[in-house]
Amino acid sequence: METYREFMDRINSFEKKKINYGNRYFKGNPSISQKVTKDNTFGNFYGDTVVFALDDTVKEKLSGYADYLYSSAPECFCERLASDTFHLTLHDLSNSPDLKDVAEEMLENELRVTEKMAEIRKHESAKIKMKSNSVFNMVDTSLVLGLYPADENEYLRLTELYSVFDGVKKLDYPFTPHITLAYYNIDGFDSQSAKILEEAVNHLNDNEMEIELKVGNLQYQKFKSMNDFEVLRSVR
């Protein structure tokens, strides 16, 4: 794993307070089509993941962020995420638009995650302090709220948990804590809408947020779409 300083340097290299889509038509990442249909609703997308469930007060504030984005530039986004799906992903596991591609792997993951959940249950009262960094463009697929551990000790607690589930499935990309707020319109949007959206995001980034992640709120979830999550296992 990265040191805390390496982690902070990396995320600060792309999580900026000012967003810029450029003076052109914005066409999102083609991977959006795996999750979003041609009519901009969420399609079938299957998989499993380990997440921190968020307190209702946090989800309410995030819903306010989404309200502001959708009221400012609704044409830039697809179907809205239900506020009760807001979460911070600790560790991705599997995903695919085709269930048969991941069904067997998910069964194996569930067994291994169940063992890991039992291992960390003794730490269920622990909390990790996080601070918001910025709302930023996540690889041209979505707008997300980036977060970081408040100090090195909090970082070590978080990465220790991450390492537990890295034992279920090792990933080939680094951990970037974030909460997804909105996925882009599958068809993209023009430069005029991009400017409106830039102003909205830059306004949101005048705000700061602190969040406590509770180990007792760790959940193993399976999903059928980005708006359809089911809790299968939890620490608490």
PDB file of C-alpha atoms in Angstrom:
ATOM      1  CA  MET A   1       0.000   0.000   0.000  1.00  0.00           C
ATOM      2  CA  GLU A   2       0.965   3.626  -0.442  1.00  0.00           C
ATOM      3  CA  THR A   3       2.178   5.719   2.464  1.00  0.00           C
ATOM      4  CA  TYR A   4      -0.221   8.425   3.629  1.00  0.00           C
ATOM      5  CA  ARG A   5       1.852  11.074   1.864  1.00  0.00           C
ATOM      6  CA  GLU A   6       1.950   9.075  -1.372  1.00  0.00           C
ATOM      7  CA  PHE A   7      -1.804   8.571  -1.143  1.00  0.00           C
ATOM      8  CA  MET A   8      -2.469  12.290  -0.582  1.00  0.00           C
ATOM      9  CA  ASP A   9      -0.128  13.328  -3.393  1.00  0.00           C
ATOM     10  CA  ARG A  10      -1.849  10.927  -5.791  1.00  0.00           C
ATOM     11  CA  ILE A  11      -5.448  11.915  -5.078  1.00  0.00           C
ATOM     12  CA  ASN A  12      -4.582  15.626  -5.019  1.00  0.00           C
ATOM     13  CA  SER A  13      -3.098  15.265  -8.503  1.00  0.00           C
ATOM     14  CA  PHE A  14      -6.615  14.799  -9.959  1.00  0.00           C
ATOM     15  CA  GLU A  15      -9.114  15.777  -7.228  1.00  0.00           C
ATOM     16  CA  LYS A  16      -9.225  19.517  -7.861  1.00  0.00           C
ATOM     17  CA  LYS A  17     -11.470  22.236  -6.411  1.00  0.00           C
ATOM     18  CA  LYS A  18     -12.051  23.631  -9.928  1.00  0.00           C
ATOM     19  CA  ILE A  19     -13.434  21.370 -12.646  1.00  0.00           C
ATOM     20  CA  ASN A  20     -12.955  21.981 -16.372  1.00  0.00           C
ATOM     21  CA  TYR A  21     -14.608  19.996 -19.168  1.00  0.00           C
ATOM     22  CA  GLY A  22     -12.916  22.016 -21.926  1.00  0.00           C
ATOM     23  CA  ASN A  23     -14.529  24.058 -24.687  1.00  0.00           C
ATOM     24  CA  ARG A  24     -15.959  21.109 -26.562  1.00  0.00           C
ATOM     25  CA  TYR A  25     -18.773  18.606 -26.606  1.00  0.00           C
ATOM     26  CA  PHE A  26     -18.233  16.278 -23.654  1.00  0.00           C
ATOM     27  CA  LYS A  27     -18.583  12.634 -24.594  1.00  0.00           C
ATOM     28  CA  GLY A  28     -18.293  10.397 -21.564  1.00  0.00           C
ATOM     29  CA  ASN A  29     -16.340   7.203 -21.139  1.00  0.00           C
ATOM     30  CA  PRO A  30     -17.783   4.410 -23.318  1.00  0.00           C
ATOM     31  CA  SER A  31     -17.960   2.246 -20.190  1.00  0.00           C
ATOM     32  CA  ILE A  32     -21.031   4.254 -19.100  1.00  0.00           C
ATOM     33  CA  SER A  33     -23.021   2.090 -21.520  1.00  0.00           C
ATOM     34  CA  GLN A  34     -22.357  -0.936 -19.313  1.00  0.00           C
ATOM     35  CA  LYS A  35     -24.482   0.641 -16.578  1.00  0.00           C
ATOM     36  CA  VAL A  36     -26.766   3.061 -18.422  1.00  0.00           C
ATOM     37  CA  THR A  37     -29.165   2.260 -21.271  1.00  0.00           C
ATOM     38  CA  LYS A  38     -29.792   4.332 -24.393  1.00  0.00           C
ATOM     39  CA  ASP A  39     -32.784   6.013 -22.721  1.00  0.00           C
ATOM     40  CA  ASN A  40     -30.557   7.123 -19.808  1.00  0.00           C
ATOM     41  CA  THR A  41     -31.990   4.743 -17.235  1.00  0.00           C
ATOM     42  CA  PHE A  42     -29.907   2.249 -15.283  1.00  0.00           C
ATOM     43  CA  GLY A  43     -29.669  -1.112 -16.986  1.00  0.00           C
ATOM     44  CA  ASN A  44     -28.713  -4.537 -15.672  1.00  0.00           C
ATOM     45  CA  PHE A  45     -25.257  -4.509 -14.140  1.00  0.00           C
ATOM     46  CA  TYR A  46     -24.342  -7.319 -11.761  1.00  0.00           C
ATOM     47  CA  GLY A  47     -21.689  -7.719  -9.128  1.00  0.00           C
ATOM     48  CA  ASP A  48     -20.676  -7.508  -5.486  1.00  0.00           C
ATOM     49  CA  THR A  49     -18.761  -5.112  -3.300  1.00  0.00           C
ATOM     50  CA  VAL A  50     -17.799  -4.237   0.284  1.00  0.00           C
ATOM     51  CA  VAL A  51     -19.035  -0.805   1.340  1.00  0.00           C
ATOM     52  CA  PHE A  52     -19.471   1.486   4.287  1.00  0.00           C
ATOM     53  CA  ALA A  53     -23.150   2.284   4.797  1.00  0.00           C
ATOM     54  CA  LEU A  54     -23.586   5.974   5.618  1.00  0.00           C
ATOM     55  CA  ASP A  55     -25.571   7.665   8.371  1.00  0.00           C
ATOM     56  CA  ASP A  56     -28.893   9.215   7.344  1.00  0.00           C
ATOM     57  CA  THR A  57     -27.611  12.739   8.038  1.00  0.00           C
ATOM     58  CA  VAL A  58     -24.738  12.189   5.606  1.00  0.00           C
ATOM     59  CA  LYS A  59     -27.027  10.743   2.933  1.00  0.00           C
ATOM     60  CA  GLU A  60     -29.331  13.723   3.359  1.00  0.00           C
ATOM     61  CA  LYS A  61     -26.474  16.131   2.734  1.00  0.00           C
ATOM     62  CA  LEU A  62     -25.304  14.144  -0.288  1.00  0.00           C
ATOM     63  CA  SER A  63     -28.849  14.177  -1.613  1.00  0.00           C
ATOM     64  CA  GLY A  64     -28.703  17.964  -1.355  1.00  0.00           C
ATOM     65  CA  TYR A  65     -25.545  17.922  -3.483  1.00  0.00           C
ATOM     66  CA  ALA A  66     -27.319  15.780  -6.083  1.00  0.00           C
ATOM     67  CA  ASP A  67     -30.369  18.078  -5.983  1.00  0.00           C
ATOM     68  CA  TYR A  68     -28.132  21.022  -6.809  1.00  0.00           C
ATOM     69  CA  LEU A  69     -26.392  19.240  -9.676  1.00  0.00           C
ATOM     70  CA  TYR A  70     -29.624  17.995 -11.260  1.00  0.00           C
ATOM     71  CA  SER A  71     -31.415  21.333 -10.884  1.00  0.00           C
ATOM     72  CA  SER A  72     -28.416  23.181 -12.365  1.00  0.00           C
ATOM     73  CA  ALA A  73     -27.770  20.993 -15.419  1.00  0.00           C
ATOM     74  CA  PRO A  74     -30.220  18.059 -15.647  1.00  0.00           C
ATOM     75  CA  GLU A  75     -29.295  17.397 -19.275  1.00  0.00           C
ATOM     76  CA  CYS A  76     -25.794  16.348 -18.195  1.00  0.00           C
ATOM     77  CA  PHE A  77     -26.952  13.274 -16.277  1.00  0.00           C
ATOM     78  CA  CYS A  78     -28.757   9.977 -16.605  1.00  0.00           C
ATOM     79  CA  GLU A  79     -31.354   8.620 -14.179  1.00  0.00           C
ATOM     80  CA  ARG A  80     -30.776   9.826 -10.666  1.00  0.00           C
ATOM     81  CA  LEU A  81     -29.280   7.584  -7.984  1.00  0.00           C
ATOM     82  CA  ALA A  82     -31.661   6.894  -5.111  1.00  0.00           C
ATOM     83  CA  SER A  83     -30.313   8.566  -1.984  1.00  0.00           C
ATOM     84  CA  ASP A  84     -30.523   5.334   0.023  1.00  0.00           C
ATOM     85  CA  THR A  85     -27.917   3.797  -2.314  1.00  0.00           C
ATOM     86  CA  PHE A  86     -25.242   6.357  -1.383  1.00  0.00           C
ATOM     87  CA  HIS A  87     -22.229   4.570   0.101  1.00  0.00           C
ATOM     88  CA  LEU A  88     -18.452   4.664   0.258  1.00  0.00           C
ATOM     89  CA  THR A  89     -16.900   1.625  -1.386  1.00  0.00           C
ATOM     90  CA  LEU A  90     -14.120   0.025   0.633  1.00  0.00           C
ATOM     91  CA  HIS A  91     -13.301  -2.697  -1.893  1.00  0.00           C
ATOM     92  CA  ASP A  92     -14.640  -3.613  -5.332  1.00  0.00           C
ATOM     93  CA  LEU A  93     -15.029  -7.322  -6.017  1.00  0.00           C
ATOM     94  CA  SER A  94     -16.754  -8.341  -9.259  1.00  0.00           C
ATOM     95  CA  ASN A  95     -19.009  -6.726 -11.861  1.00  0.00           C
ATOM     96  CA  SER A  96     -20.403  -7.356 -15.332  1.00  0.00           C
ATOM     97  CA  PRO A  97     -23.429  -6.497 -17.485  1.00  0.00           C
ATOM     98  CA  ASP A  98     -23.909 -10.261 -17.874  1.00  0.00           C
ATOM     99  CA  LEU A  99     -24.785 -12.212 -14.719  1.00  0.00           C
ATOM    100  CA  LYS A 100     -23.385 -15.500 -15.975  1.00  0.00           C
ATOM    101  CA  ASP A 101     -19.922 -13.925 -16.204  1.00  0.00           C
ATOM    102  CA  VAL A 102     -19.779 -13.246 -12.457  1.00  0.00           C
ATOM    103  CA  ALA A 103     -22.316 -15.584 -10.808  1.00  0.00           C
ATOM    104  CA  GLU A 104     -19.786 -18.255  -9.801  1.00  0.00           C
ATOM    105  CA  GLU A 105     -17.256 -15.690  -8.621  1.00  0.00           C
ATOM    106  CA  MET A 106     -19.879 -13.957  -6.458  1.00  0.00           C
ATOM    107  CA  LEU A 107     -20.711 -17.233  -4.710  1.00  0.00           C
ATOM    108  CA  GLU A 108     -17.034 -17.726  -3.882  1.00  0.00           C
ATOM    109  CA  ASN A 109     -16.685 -14.109  -2.799  1.00  0.00           C
ATOM    110  CA  GLU A 110     -19.627 -14.355  -0.415  1.00  0.00           C
ATOM    111  CA  LEU A 111     -18.089 -17.294   1.409  1.00  0.00           C
ATOM    112  CA  ARG A 112     -14.712 -15.587   1.760  1.00  0.00           C
ATOM    113  CA  VAL A 113     -16.199 -12.208   2.719  1.00  0.00           C
ATOM    114  CA  THR A 114     -18.302 -13.888   5.421  1.00  0.00           C
ATOM    115  CA  GLU A 115     -15.085 -15.191   6.994  1.00  0.00           C
ATOM    116  CA  LYS A 116     -13.456 -11.748   6.784  1.00  0.00           C
ATOM    117  CA  MET A 117     -16.481 -10.057   8.359  1.00  0.00           C
ATOM    118  CA  ALA A 118     -16.213 -12.433  11.304  1.00  0.00           C
ATOM    119  CA  GLU A 119     -12.515 -11.543  11.678  1.00  0.00           C
ATOM    120  CA  ILE A 120     -13.149  -7.810  12.019  1.00  0.00           C
ATOM    121  CA  ARG A 121     -16.329  -8.018  14.115  1.00  0.00           C
ATOM    122  CA  LYS A 122     -14.289  -7.463  17.264  1.00  0.00           C
ATOM    123  CA  HIS A 123     -13.476  -3.976  15.903  1.00  0.00           C
ATOM    124  CA  GLU A 124     -17.060  -3.051  15.077  1.00  0.00           C
ATOM    125  CA  SER A 125     -17.087  -0.057  17.447  1.00  0.00           C
ATOM    126  CA  ALA A 126     -14.103   1.556  15.689  1.00  0.00           C
ATOM    127  CA  LYS A 127     -14.549   4.707  13.607  1.00  0.00           C
ATOM    128  CA  ILE A 128     -12.471   6.360  10.891  1.00  0.00           C
ATOM    129  CA  LYS A 129     -12.551  10.131  10.441  1.00  0.00           C
ATOM    130  CA  MET A 130     -12.758  11.293   6.830  1.00  0.00           C
ATOM    131  CA  LYS A 131     -12.771  14.731   5.229  1.00  0.00           C
ATOM    132  CA  SER A 132     -14.147  15.754   1.856  1.00  0.00           C
ATOM    133  CA  ASN A 133     -11.633  16.746  -0.779  1.00  0.00           C
ATOM    134  CA  SER A 134     -13.700  17.798  -3.807  1.00  0.00           C
ATOM    135  CA  VAL A 135     -16.465  16.808  -6.176  1.00  0.00           C
ATOM    136  CA  PHE A 136     -14.570  15.642  -9.249  1.00  0.00           C
ATOM    137  CA  ASN A 137     -14.938  13.902 -12.598  1.00  0.00           C
ATOM    138  CA  MET A 138     -14.290  10.182 -12.109  1.00  0.00           C
ATOM    139  CA  VAL A 139     -12.729   8.875 -15.349  1.00  0.00           C
ATOM    140  CA  ASP A 140     -15.431  10.581 -17.461  1.00  0.00           C
ATOM    141  CA  THR A 141     -18.177   8.324 -16.073  1.00  0.00           C
ATOM    142  CA  SER A 142     -19.602  10.212 -13.106  1.00  0.00           C
ATOM    143  CA  LEU A 143     -19.310  13.013 -10.607  1.00  0.00           C
ATOM    144  CA  VAL A 144     -18.133  11.778  -7.223  1.00  0.00           C
ATOM    145  CA  LEU A 145     -17.220  13.259  -3.866  1.00  0.00           C
ATOM    146  CA  GLY A 146     -13.616  12.399  -3.048  1.00  0.00           C
ATOM    147  CA  LEU A 147     -12.676  11.872   0.592  1.00  0.00           C
ATOM    148  CA  TYR A 148      -9.468  11.297   2.532  1.00  0.00           C
ATOM    149  CA  PRO A 149      -8.587  10.079   6.044  1.00  0.00           C
ATOM    150  CA  ALA A 150      -8.080  12.988   8.451  1.00  0.00           C
ATOM    151  CA  ASP A 151      -4.527  11.962   9.382  1.00  0.00           C
ATOM    152  CA  GLU A 152      -2.019   9.152   9.052  1.00  0.00           C
ATOM    153  CA  ASN A 153      -3.492   7.084  11.895  1.00  0.00           C
ATOM    154  CA  GLU A 154      -6.947   7.208  10.312  1.00  0.00           C
ATOM    155  CA  TYR A 155      -5.356   6.245   6.983  1.00  0.00           C
ATOM    156  CA  LEU A 156      -3.699   3.210   8.545  1.00  0.00           C
ATOM    157  CA  ARG A 157      -7.021   2.066  10.034  1.00  0.00           C
ATOM    158  CA  LEU A 158      -8.709   2.399   6.659  1.00  0.00           C
ATOM    159  CA  THR A 159      -5.995   0.658   4.661  1.00  0.00           C
ATOM    160  CA  GLU A 160      -5.822  -2.162   7.194  1.00  0.00           C
ATOM    161  CA  LEU A 161      -9.499  -2.864   6.484  1.00  0.00           C
ATOM    162  CA  TYR A 162      -8.897  -2.547   2.748  1.00  0.00           C
ATOM    163  CA  SER A 163      -6.092  -5.118   2.985  1.00  0.00           C
ATOM    164  CA  VAL A 164      -8.429  -7.597   4.676  1.00  0.00           C
ATOM    165  CA  PHE A 165     -10.700  -7.652   1.624  1.00  0.00           C
ATOM    166  CA  ASP A 166      -7.783  -7.461  -0.778  1.00  0.00           C
ATOM    167  CA  GLY A 167      -7.330 -11.017   0.433  1.00  0.00           C
ATOM    168  CA  VAL A 168     -10.646 -11.876  -1.234  1.00  0.00           C
ATOM    169  CA  LYS A 169      -9.773 -10.264  -4.548  1.00  0.00           C
ATOM    170  CA  LYS A 170      -6.645  -8.256  -5.287  1.00  0.00           C
ATOM    171  CA  LEU A 171      -7.225  -5.226  -7.487  1.00  0.00           C
ATOM    172  CA  ASP A 172      -4.854  -3.779 -10.072  1.00  0.00           C
ATOM    173  CA  TYR A 173      -5.676  -0.127  -9.311  1.00  0.00           C
ATOM    174  CA  PRO A 174      -5.154   1.974  -6.168  1.00  0.00           C
ATOM    175  CA  PHE A 175      -7.811   2.767  -3.570  1.00  0.00           C
ATOM    176  CA  THR A 176      -9.512   6.143  -4.117  1.00  0.00           C
ATOM    177  CA  PRO A 177     -12.211   6.711  -1.455  1.00  0.00           C
ATOM    178  CA  HIS A 178     -15.255   8.366  -3.010  1.00  0.00           C
ATOM    179  CA  ILE A 179     -19.042   8.529  -3.007  1.00  0.00           C
ATOM    180  CA  THR A 180     -20.757   8.547  -6.398  1.00  0.00           C
ATOM    181  CA  LEU A 181     -23.270  11.391  -6.749  1.00  0.00           C
ATOM    182  CA  ALA A 182     -24.394  11.158 -10.389  1.00  0.00           C
ATOM    183  CA  TYR A 183     -23.631   9.321 -13.619  1.00  0.00           C
ATOM    184  CA  TYR A 184     -23.362  11.288 -16.845  1.00  0.00           C
ATOM    185  CA  ASN A 185     -25.851  11.330 -19.702  1.00  0.00           C
ATOM    186  CA  ILE A 186     -24.894   8.430 -21.965  1.00  0.00           C
ATOM    187  CA  ASP A 187     -24.937  10.805 -24.961  1.00  0.00           C
ATOM    188  CA  GLY A 188     -22.756  13.430 -23.290  1.00  0.00           C
ATOM    189  CA  PHE A 189     -23.503  17.160 -23.333  1.00  0.00           C
ATOM    190  CA  ASP A 190     -22.489  20.305 -25.198  1.00  0.00           C
ATOM    191  CA  SER A 191     -20.002  22.965 -24.121  1.00  0.00           C
ATOM    192  CA  GLN A 192     -22.747  25.342 -22.945  1.00  0.00           C
ATOM    193  CA  SER A 193     -24.127  22.744 -20.547  1.00  0.00           C
ATOM    194  CA  ALA A 194     -20.569  21.886 -19.514  1.00  0.00           C
ATOM    195  CA  LYS A 195     -19.985  25.492 -18.428  1.00  0.00           C
ATOM    196  CA  ILE A 196     -23.160  25.484 -16.344  1.00  0.00           C
ATOM    197  CA  LEU A 197     -22.115  22.209 -14.740  1.00  0.00           C
ATOM    198  CA  GLU A 198     -18.621  23.555 -14.021  1.00  0.00           C
ATOM    199  CA  GLU A 199     -20.134  26.479 -12.124  1.00  0.00           C
ATOM    200  CA  ALA A 200     -22.372  24.135 -10.117  1.00  0.00           C
ATOM    201  CA  VAL A 201     -19.509  21.801  -9.175  1.00  0.00           C
ATOM    202  CA  ASN A 202     -17.187  24.677  -8.321  1.00  0.00           C
ATOM    203  CA  HIS A 203     -19.900  26.083  -6.055  1.00  0.00           C
ATOM    204  CA  LEU A 204     -20.282  22.737  -4.259  1.00  0.00           C
ATOM    205  CA  ASN A 205     -16.532  22.664  -3.761  1.00  0.00           C
ATOM    206  CA  ASP A 206     -16.760  25.788  -1.610  1.00  0.00           C
ATOM    207  CA  ASN A 207     -18.201  23.433   1.012  1.00  0.00           C
ATOM    208  CA  GLU A 208     -16.425  20.914   3.201  1.00  0.00           C
ATOM    209  CA  MET A 209     -17.756  17.819   4.909  1.00  0.00           C
ATOM    210  CA  GLU A 210     -16.502  15.514   7.647  1.00  0.00           C
ATOM    211  CA  ILE A 211     -17.712  11.917   7.843  1.00  0.00           C
ATOM    212  CA  GLU A 212     -17.182   9.144  10.359  1.00  0.00           C
ATOM    213  CA  LEU A 213     -16.949   5.722   8.779  1.00  0.00           C
ATOM    214  CA  LYS A 214     -18.071   3.087  11.264  1.00  0.00           C
ATOM    215  CA  VAL A 215     -16.570  -0.382  11.040  1.00  0.00           C
ATOM    216  CA  GLY A 216     -19.892  -1.710  12.323  1.00  0.00           C
ATOM    217  CA  ASN A 217     -21.499  -0.289   9.166  1.00  0.00           C
ATOM    218  CA  LEU A 218     -19.373  -2.357   6.785  1.00  0.00           C
ATOM    219  CA  GLN A 219     -21.599  -4.377   4.453  1.00  0.00           C
ATOM    220  CA  TYR A 220     -21.193  -6.967   1.731  1.00  0.00           C
ATOM    221  CA  GLN A 221     -23.640  -6.040  -1.012  1.00  0.00           C
ATOM    222  CA  LYS A 222     -24.692  -7.540  -4.309  1.00  0.00           C
ATOM    223  CA  PHE A 223     -26.198  -5.385  -7.036  1.00  0.00           C
ATOM    224  CA  LYS A 224     -28.333  -5.799 -10.145  1.00  0.00           C
ATOM    225  CA  SER A 225     -28.001  -2.198 -11.267  1.00  0.00           C
ATOM    226  CA  MET A 226     -26.564   1.013  -9.880  1.00  0.00           C
ATOM    227  CA  ASN A 227     -29.913   1.627  -8.186  1.00  0.00           C
ATOM    228  CA  ASP A 228     -30.533  -1.893  -6.894  1.00  0.00           C
ATOM    229  CA  PHE A 229     -28.289  -3.062  -4.037  1.00  0.00           C
ATOM    230  CA  GLU A 230     -28.964  -5.878  -1.577  1.00  0.00           C
ATOM    231  CA  VAL A 231     -27.161  -6.321   1.737  1.00  0.00           C
ATOM    232  CA  LEU A 232     -26.001  -9.929   2.147  1.00  0.00           C
ATOM    233  CA  ARG A 233     -23.614  -9.688   5.103  1.00  0.00           C
ATOM    234  CA  SER A 234     -22.633  -7.027   7.611  1.00  0.00           C
ATOM    235  CA  VAL A 235     -20.164  -6.622  10.441  1.00  0.00           C
ATOM    236  CA  ARG A 236     -22.827  -5.651  12.931  1.00  0.00           C
TER     237      ARG A 236
END
